[in-house]
């Protein structure tokens, strides 16, 4: 009896202490933190998050907790911004505060923090500015970027023609063409499609891509929840990490070759331009332009520019098989504006509103990076009524913007009408944010849009797509929807027109 009494008193004291501690904490924080579901120690909100469709889970949470809420990925706290208004307020109206890169463990492991994608502060500013101007002035060398893309489109079309209407998975053709554009910008030249070195490089990154398979994608996503444990476990994430290391070595080798053959008066490519900049900054011991940042920046452009654009194109070719009437309309526009005697160029786009609308709708529909790439706040930040401490990870959800049902009625349906006025002209939308917005907006947006437009029109100028299954049965929903949206694997034949 007495023991029971003691225990009760002990428990009561404990509860009182806990309550006191809780109220002290909320007083000391003074300001309101974004609400969210109750988390469990270590595993966080894993019970509320469906790993096969994370964006859908966050949509449900936003219906309960509003447009700004907190979740825990494992022990990692994340503030989610859901909906156009909050994403725009954060990335554009409070652009500086939200300009940090939040490095989830896998991202940090792969990109290592010294290139453009994962760096922060002055290093990020310097490297990003340099990359943007160098990409823009790329009249350097013999050809403009547009000419390089047209040339590559010809090689791609030629290669497709050689398949003689046999059905095949066009994934590797698309990856080779897209990565050749980045290669010619950073390494000075494209590679032959049969080049052994090139194929090894691409295999490492893409063709045997560990993310082709849904279980592997899940494992890599899990890495972000439990990095310390996963570091010790075998699995596709280890292969991914090892492969990126190999690509790093490949890049270093090319840089050394460039150093040996550099003519400062005549830079051949991005690497030469960077080497010149290193020379200019030689006296500055704090310079951000070093062989290390050059390697990482080169690798960043390669990694950020290849998978994104090639997956978009590959996914687009699947979607178009489902809608032969859309392909017919594009081809009518191609025949009217470009004809059959020359390659498509960017100047054609303004006269091709339907094709332009389809290109936009492909990017909106597939929603390639539903979570964006994570951000952080670079200082303690007041956002709406909430207080967000410095370095908190932020997900400015692009899927919530691209699937807004007021701006895009029936957002789950593929419909080029989302980007067309009633009179058939192109309809611009502020909600078109597949490249994000604000200070971190994709550094390759212009390049990617040029590639998508020219590759797509060149393919449809020369071929009609024929699916191996009834086009009505084609499933255009993503394979799994986690950190990226991938198309289901498919085969298609290209019939010459
Ligand atoms: C369809 C193709 C592409 C899509 C959908 C895409 C999307 C994105 C997104 C959503 C981000 C994160 C933006 C943010 O943090 O707010 C990003 C960043 C970035 N992208 Fe792209 N991207 C594409 C193609 C490219 C290409 C071709 C390049 C190559 C030049 C590239 C280079 C980069 C770089 C360097 C960053 C990091 C920017 C920074 O942290 O300051 N991207 N991209
Ligand atoms: C990729 O896969 C193919 C066949 O599936 C194999 O022959 C090749 O060696 C693989 N490449 C790499 C880099 O693992
Ligand atoms: C694609 O079609 C156009 C128009 O018919 C033609 O000018 C061009 O040579 C074709 N491209 C290839 C690589 O055959
Ligand atoms: C087409 O409609 C849009 C919006 O409804 C309008 O802004 C544009 O001027 C129209 N263009 C033509 C050529 O009628």
Tab-separated table of N, CA and C in Angstrom, residues 256-361:
chain	number	residue	atom	x	y	z
A	256	UNK	N	42.892	17.498	-65.900
A	256	UNK	CA	44.351	17.499	-66.026
A	256	UNK	C	44.781	17.655	-67.480
A	257	UNK	N	44.094	16.964	-68.385
A	257	UNK	CA	44.381	17.119	-69.815
A	257	UNK	C	44.182	18.557	-70.290
A	258	UNK	N	43.102	19.152	-69.813
A	258	UNK	CA	42.846	20.551	-70.190
A	258	UNK	C	43.956	21.470	-69.702
A	259	UNK	N	44.423	21.214	-68.457
A	259	UNK	CA	45.485	22.066	-67.905
A	259	UNK	C	46.734	22.013	-68.781
A	260	UNK	N	47.023	20.817	-69.294
A	260	UNK	CA	48.226	20.650	-70.119
A	260	UNK	C	48.109	21.370	-71.459
A	261	UNK	N	46.892	21.445	-71.997
A	261	UNK	CA	46.743	21.951	-73.357
A	261	UNK	C	46.057	23.313	-73.434
A	262	UNK	N	45.910	23.969	-72.261
A	262	UNK	CA	45.170	25.237	-72.219
A	262	UNK	C	45.849	26.344	-73.030
A	263	UNK	N	45.062	27.046	-73.857
A	263	UNK	CA	45.515	28.293	-74.474
A	263	UNK	C	44.617	29.396	-73.914
A	264	UNK	N	45.165	30.198	-72.954
A	264	UNK	CA	44.316	31.150	-72.226
A	264	UNK	C	43.582	32.126	-73.148
A	265	UNK	N	44.135	32.395	-74.320
A	265	UNK	CA	43.483	33.370	-75.198
A	265	UNK	C	42.297	32.746	-75.944
A	266	UNK	N	42.165	31.443	-75.865
A	266	UNK	CA	41.142	30.795	-76.683
A	266	UNK	C	40.478	29.639	-75.929
A	267	UNK	N	39.648	29.985	-74.919
A	267	UNK	CA	39.025	28.921	-74.115
A	267	UNK	C	38.093	28.061	-74.976
A	268	UNK	N	38.242	26.754	-74.844
A	268	UNK	CA	37.468	25.836	-75.689
A	268	UNK	C	36.116	25.498	-75.083
A	269	UNK	N	36.016	25.591	-73.755
A	269	UNK	CA	34.819	25.088	-73.086
A	269	UNK	C	34.739	25.612	-71.655
A	270	UNK	N	33.772	25.108	-70.912
A	270	UNK	CA	33.557	25.536	-69.529
A	270	UNK	C	34.806	25.327	-68.670
A	271	UNK	N	35.460	24.168	-68.822
A	271	UNK	CA	36.643	23.892	-67.996
A	271	UNK	C	37.748	24.910	-68.264
A	272	UNK	N	37.998	25.225	-69.544
A	272	UNK	CA	39.005	26.240	-69.870
A	272	UNK	C	38.656	27.595	-69.255
A	273	UNK	N	37.380	27.979	-69.357
A	273	UNK	CA	36.957	29.259	-68.797
A	273	UNK	C	37.223	29.280	-67.289
A	274	UNK	N	36.978	28.159	-66.632
A	274	UNK	CA	37.200	28.053	-65.194
A	274	UNK	C	38.684	28.125	-64.876
A	275	UNK	N	39.511	27.439	-65.681
A	275	UNK	CA	40.963	27.476	-65.460
A	275	UNK	C	41.484	28.905	-65.609
A	276	UNK	N	40.942	29.642	-66.576
A	276	UNK	CA	41.328	31.057	-66.724
A	276	UNK	C	40.966	31.861	-65.487
A	277	UNK	N	39.772	31.599	-64.960
A	277	UNK	CA	39.322	32.305	-63.760
A	277	UNK	C	40.245	31.967	-62.572
A	278	UNK	N	40.677	30.714	-62.470
A	278	UNK	CA	41.607	30.326	-61.401
A	278	UNK	C	42.896	31.115	-61.505
A	279	UNK	N	43.372	31.286	-62.725
A	279	UNK	CA	44.601	32.021	-62.969
A	279	UNK	C	44.443	33.484	-62.524
A	280	UNK	N	43.299	34.090	-62.897
A	280	UNK	CA	43.017	35.483	-62.492
A	280	UNK	C	43.024	35.651	-60.986
A	281	UNK	N	42.541	34.629	-60.267
A	281	UNK	CA	42.392	34.751	-58.812
A	281	UNK	C	43.587	34.172	-58.069
A	282	UNK	N	44.691	33.963	-58.754
A	282	UNK	CA	45.819	33.245	-58.166
A	282	UNK	C	46.313	33.893	-56.875
A	283	UNK	N	46.298	35.252	-56.823
A	283	UNK	CA	46.795	35.943	-55.648
A	283	UNK	C	45.890	35.811	-54.430
A	284	UNK	N	44.662	35.399	-54.634
A	284	UNK	CA	43.673	35.380	-53.558
A	284	UNK	C	43.625	34.004	-52.897
A	285	UNK	N	44.133	33.940	-51.646
A	285	UNK	CA	44.224	32.626	-51.000
A	285	UNK	C	42.854	32.099	-50.590
A	286	UNK	N	41.822	32.984	-50.570
A	286	UNK	CA	40.477	32.516	-50.221
A	286	UNK	C	39.617	32.270	-51.452
A	287	UNK	N	40.249	32.227	-52.610
A	287	UNK	CA	39.470	32.100	-53.842
A	287	UNK	C	38.575	30.859	-53.824
A	288	UNK	N	37.366	31.004	-54.397
A	288	UNK	CA	36.469	29.861	-54.521
A	288	UNK	C	36.740	29.074	-55.788
A	289	UNK	N	37.703	29.548	-56.592
A	289	UNK	CA	37.973	28.873	-57.860
A	289	UNK	C	39.228	28.016	-57.743
A	290	UNK	N	39.021	26.737	-57.427
A	290	UNK	CA	40.126	25.810	-57.212
A	290	UNK	C	39.854	24.542	-58.025
A	291	UNK	N	40.851	23.672	-58.122
A	291	UNK	CA	40.642	22.428	-58.868
A	291	UNK	C	39.494	21.638	-58.231
A	292	UNK	N	39.410	21.695	-56.887
A	292	UNK	CA	38.340	20.950	-56.232
A	292	UNK	C	36.955	21.486	-56.611
A	293	UNK	N	36.772	22.815	-56.523
A	293	UNK	CA	35.446	23.343	-56.861
A	293	UNK	C	35.164	23.182	-58.357
A	294	UNK	N	36.223	23.214	-59.176
A	294	UNK	CA	36.027	22.974	-60.612
A	294	UNK	C	35.487	21.559	-60.857
A	295	UNK	N	36.108	20.575	-60.190
A	295	UNK	CA	35.650	19.196	-60.371
A	295	UNK	C	34.200	19.054	-59.941
A	296	UNK	N	33.893	19.590	-58.766
A	296	UNK	CA	32.526	19.446	-58.259
A	296	UNK	C	31.523	20.195	-59.121
A	297	UNK	N	31.901	21.391	-59.606
A	297	UNK	CA	30.978	22.176	-60.413
A	297	UNK	C	30.699	21.466	-61.735
A	298	UNK	N	31.762	20.932	-62.341
A	298	UNK	CA	31.611	20.183	-63.581
A	298	UNK	C	30.666	19.005	-63.375
A	299	UNK	N	30.913	18.291	-62.299
A	299	UNK	CA	30.105	17.125	-61.975
A	299	UNK	C	28.652	17.529	-61.697
A	300	UNK	N	28.475	18.645	-61.008
A	300	UNK	CA	27.128	19.147	-60.718
A	300	UNK	C	26.358	19.398	-62.001
A	301	UNK	N	27.016	20.091	-62.954
A	301	UNK	CA	26.322	20.401	-64.204
A	301	UNK	C	25.960	19.106	-64.909
A	302	UNK	N	26.871	18.153	-64.855
A	302	UNK	CA	26.636	16.872	-65.499
A	302	UNK	C	25.477	16.126	-64.839
A	303	UNK	N	25.520	16.017	-63.524
A	303	UNK	CA	24.493	15.262	-62.797
A	303	UNK	C	23.140	15.963	-62.847
A	304	UNK	N	23.168	17.306	-62.654
A	304	UNK	CA	21.901	18.042	-62.604
A	304	UNK	C	21.294	18.172	-63.989
A	305	UNK	N	22.146	18.101	-65.040
A	305	UNK	CA	21.644	18.385	-66.377
A	305	UNK	C	21.252	17.176	-67.176
A	306	UNK	N	21.719	15.989	-66.809
A	306	UNK	CA	21.478	14.819	-67.644
A	306	UNK	C	20.196	14.087	-67.253
A	307	UNK	N	20.121	13.616	-66.012
A	307	UNK	CA	18.967	12.810	-65.595
A	307	UNK	C	17.657	13.563	-65.701
A	308	UNK	N	17.659	14.822	-65.269
A	308	UNK	CA	16.445	15.632	-65.292
A	308	UNK	C	15.885	15.754	-66.715
A	309	UNK	N	16.730	16.224	-67.630
A	309	UNK	CA	16.251	16.511	-68.979
A	309	UNK	C	15.928	15.228	-69.736
A	310	UNK	N	16.783	14.200	-69.592
A	310	UNK	CA	16.521	12.975	-70.354
A	310	UNK	C	15.279	12.260	-69.831
A	311	UNK	N	15.059	12.265	-68.528
A	311	UNK	CA	13.849	11.631	-68.005
A	311	UNK	C	12.605	12.373	-68.487
A	312	UNK	N	12.682	13.694	-68.523
A	312	UNK	CA	11.543	14.477	-68.991
A	312	UNK	C	11.207	14.113	-70.442
A	313	UNK	N	12.234	14.001	-71.261
A	313	UNK	CA	12.024	13.670	-72.666
A	313	UNK	C	11.499	12.241	-72.826
A	314	UNK	N	12.092	11.319	-72.073
A	314	UNK	CA	11.683	9.915	-72.139
A	314	UNK	C	10.227	9.755	-71.670
A	315	UNK	N	9.883	10.471	-70.601
A	315	UNK	CA	8.522	10.443	-70.073
A	315	UNK	C	7.576	11.081	-71.088
A	316	UNK	N	8.015	12.165	-71.710
A	316	UNK	CA	7.196	12.862	-72.702
A	316	UNK	C	6.861	11.951	-73.872
A	317	UNK	N	7.844	11.164	-74.315
A	317	UNK	CA	7.606	10.266	-75.453
A	317	UNK	C	6.610	9.165	-75.090
A	318	UNK	N	6.545	8.795	-73.823
A	318	UNK	CA	5.538	7.824	-73.381
A	318	UNK	C	4.141	8.459	-73.411
A	319	UNK	N	4.051	9.663	-72.847
A	319	UNK	CA	2.756	10.347	-72.786
A	319	UNK	C	2.194	10.561	-74.199
A	320	UNK	N	3.073	10.978	-75.121
A	320	UNK	CA	2.595	11.281	-76.475
A	320	UNK	C	2.065	10.037	-77.198
A	321	UNK	N	2.574	8.843	-76.832
A	321	UNK	CA	2.038	7.626	-77.439
A	321	UNK	C	0.578	7.424	-77.065
A	322	UNK	N	0.227	7.884	-75.879
A	322	UNK	CA	-1.147	7.705	-75.412
A	322	UNK	C	-2.118	8.618	-76.161
A	323	UNK	N	-1.595	9.720	-76.695
A	323	UNK	CA	-2.471	10.712	-77.338
A	323	UNK	C	-2.064	10.979	-78.779
A	324	UNK	N	-2.374	10.040	-79.692
A	324	UNK	CA	-1.984	10.229	-81.102
A	324	UNK	C	-2.555	11.522	-81.696
A	325	UNK	N	-3.717	11.954	-81.199
A	325	UNK	CA	-4.314	13.173	-81.773
A	325	UNK	C	-3.476	14.409	-81.416
A	326	UNK	N	-2.795	14.353	-80.270
A	326	UNK	CA	-1.923	15.473	-79.892
A	326	UNK	C	-0.692	15.491	-80.805
A	327	UNK	N	-0.139	14.303	-81.065
A	327	UNK	CA	1.018	14.215	-81.961
A	327	UNK	C	0.648	14.758	-83.345
A	328	UNK	N	-0.544	14.390	-83.829
A	328	UNK	CA	-0.975	14.888	-85.141
A	328	UNK	C	-1.019	16.409	-85.186
A	329	UNK	N	-1.544	17.006	-84.110
A	329	UNK	CA	-1.631	18.478	-84.085
A	329	UNK	C	-0.246	19.106	-84.082
A	330	UNK	N	0.688	18.509	-83.328
A	330	UNK	CA	2.057	19.044	-83.314
A	330	UNK	C	2.646	18.950	-84.722
A	331	UNK	N	2.438	17.797	-85.367
A	331	UNK	CA	3.031	17.613	-86.684
A	331	UNK	C	2.442	18.580	-87.703
A	332	UNK	N	1.154	18.896	-87.535
A	332	UNK	CA	0.546	19.872	-88.436
A	332	UNK	C	1.238	21.235	-88.247
A	333	UNK	N	1.500	21.555	-86.986
A	333	UNK	CA	2.155	22.829	-86.709
A	333	UNK	C	3.593	22.834	-87.258
A	334	UNK	N	4.297	21.707	-87.081
A	334	UNK	CA	5.659	21.605	-87.614
A	334	UNK	C	5.645	21.803	-89.131
A	335	UNK	N	4.739	21.119	-89.796
A	335	UNK	CA	4.689	21.227	-91.259
A	335	UNK	C	4.376	22.647	-91.716
A	336	UNK	N	3.507	23.326	-90.972
A	336	UNK	CA	3.144	24.686	-91.348
A	336	UNK	C	4.255	25.693	-91.091
A	337	UNK	N	4.976	25.553	-89.965
A	337	UNK	CA	5.942	26.580	-89.573
A	337	UNK	C	7.366	26.249	-90.037
A	338	UNK	N	7.794	24.984	-89.870
A	338	UNK	CA	9.176	24.624	-90.192
A	338	UNK	C	9.271	23.962	-91.564
A	339	UNK	N	8.281	23.147	-91.888
A	339	UNK	CA	8.323	22.412	-93.148
A	339	UNK	C	9.222	21.199	-93.027
A	340	UNK	N	9.638	20.660	-94.173
A	340	UNK	CA	10.409	19.423	-94.159
A	340	UNK	C	11.860	19.638	-94.562
A	341	UNK	N	12.254	20.888	-94.832
A	341	UNK	CA	13.583	21.080	-95.437
A	341	UNK	C	14.648	21.583	-94.490
A	342	UNK	N	14.291	21.864	-93.240
A	342	UNK	CA	15.331	22.366	-92.333
A	342	UNK	C	15.058	21.898	-90.908
A	343	UNK	N	16.102	22.048	-90.036
A	343	UNK	CA	15.958	21.646	-88.639
A	343	UNK	C	15.171	22.688	-87.866
A	344	UNK	N	14.458	22.246	-86.818
A	344	UNK	CA	13.775	23.220	-85.955
A	344	UNK	C	14.790	24.102	-85.225
A	345	UNK	N	14.423	25.354	-84.962
A	345	UNK	CA	15.271	26.225	-84.147
A	345	UNK	C	14.393	26.981	-83.147
A	346	UNK	N	15.034	27.676	-82.208
A	346	UNK	CA	14.268	28.314	-81.135
A	346	UNK	C	13.349	29.418	-81.644
A	347	UNK	N	13.742	30.061	-82.745
A	347	UNK	CA	12.902	31.143	-83.263
A	347	UNK	C	11.536	30.617	-83.712
A	348	UNK	N	11.445	29.319	-83.989
A	348	UNK	CA	10.166	28.749	-84.419
A	348	UNK	C	9.149	28.704	-83.274
A	349	UNK	N	9.656	28.647	-82.045
A	349	UNK	CA	8.761	28.354	-80.923
A	349	UNK	C	7.625	29.363	-80.792
A	350	UNK	N	7.932	30.653	-81.001
A	350	UNK	CA	6.887	31.668	-80.805
A	350	UNK	C	5.750	31.505	-81.817
A	351	UNK	N	6.034	30.833	-82.933
A	351	UNK	CA	4.965	30.610	-83.913
A	351	UNK	C	4.309	29.240	-83.740
A	352	UNK	N	4.736	28.511	-82.707
A	352	UNK	CA	4.205	27.164	-82.506
A	352	UNK	C	3.575	27.015	-81.120
A	353	UNK	N	2.481	27.783	-80.861
A	353	UNK	CA	1.903	27.786	-79.514
A	353	UNK	C	1.439	26.404	-79.052
A	354	UNK	N	0.954	25.580	-79.968
A	354	UNK	CA	0.452	24.271	-79.537
A	354	UNK	C	1.602	23.386	-79.048
A	355	UNK	N	2.680	23.324	-79.844
A	355	UNK	CA	3.848	22.526	-79.452
A	355	UNK	C	4.438	23.057	-78.143
A	356	UNK	N	4.501	24.375	-78.025
A	356	UNK	CA	5.014	24.988	-76.805
A	356	UNK	C	4.153	24.588	-75.605
A	357	UNK	N	2.831	24.594	-75.811
A	357	UNK	CA	1.913	24.212	-74.734
A	357	UNK	C	2.125	22.748	-74.342
A	358	UNK	N	2.337	21.868	-75.329
A	358	UNK	CA	2.572	20.457	-75.019
A	358	UNK	C	3.867	20.298	-74.218
A	359	UNK	N	4.919	21.001	-74.631
A	359	UNK	CA	6.186	20.913	-73.898
A	359	UNK	C	5.995	21.353	-72.439
A	360	UNK	N	5.251	22.441	-72.232
A	360	UNK	CA	4.972	22.897	-70.862
A	360	UNK	C	4.144	21.861	-70.103
A	361	UNK	N	3.119	21.319	-70.783
A	361	UNK	CA	2.227	20.379	-70.107
A	361	UNK	C	2.970	19.099	-69.718
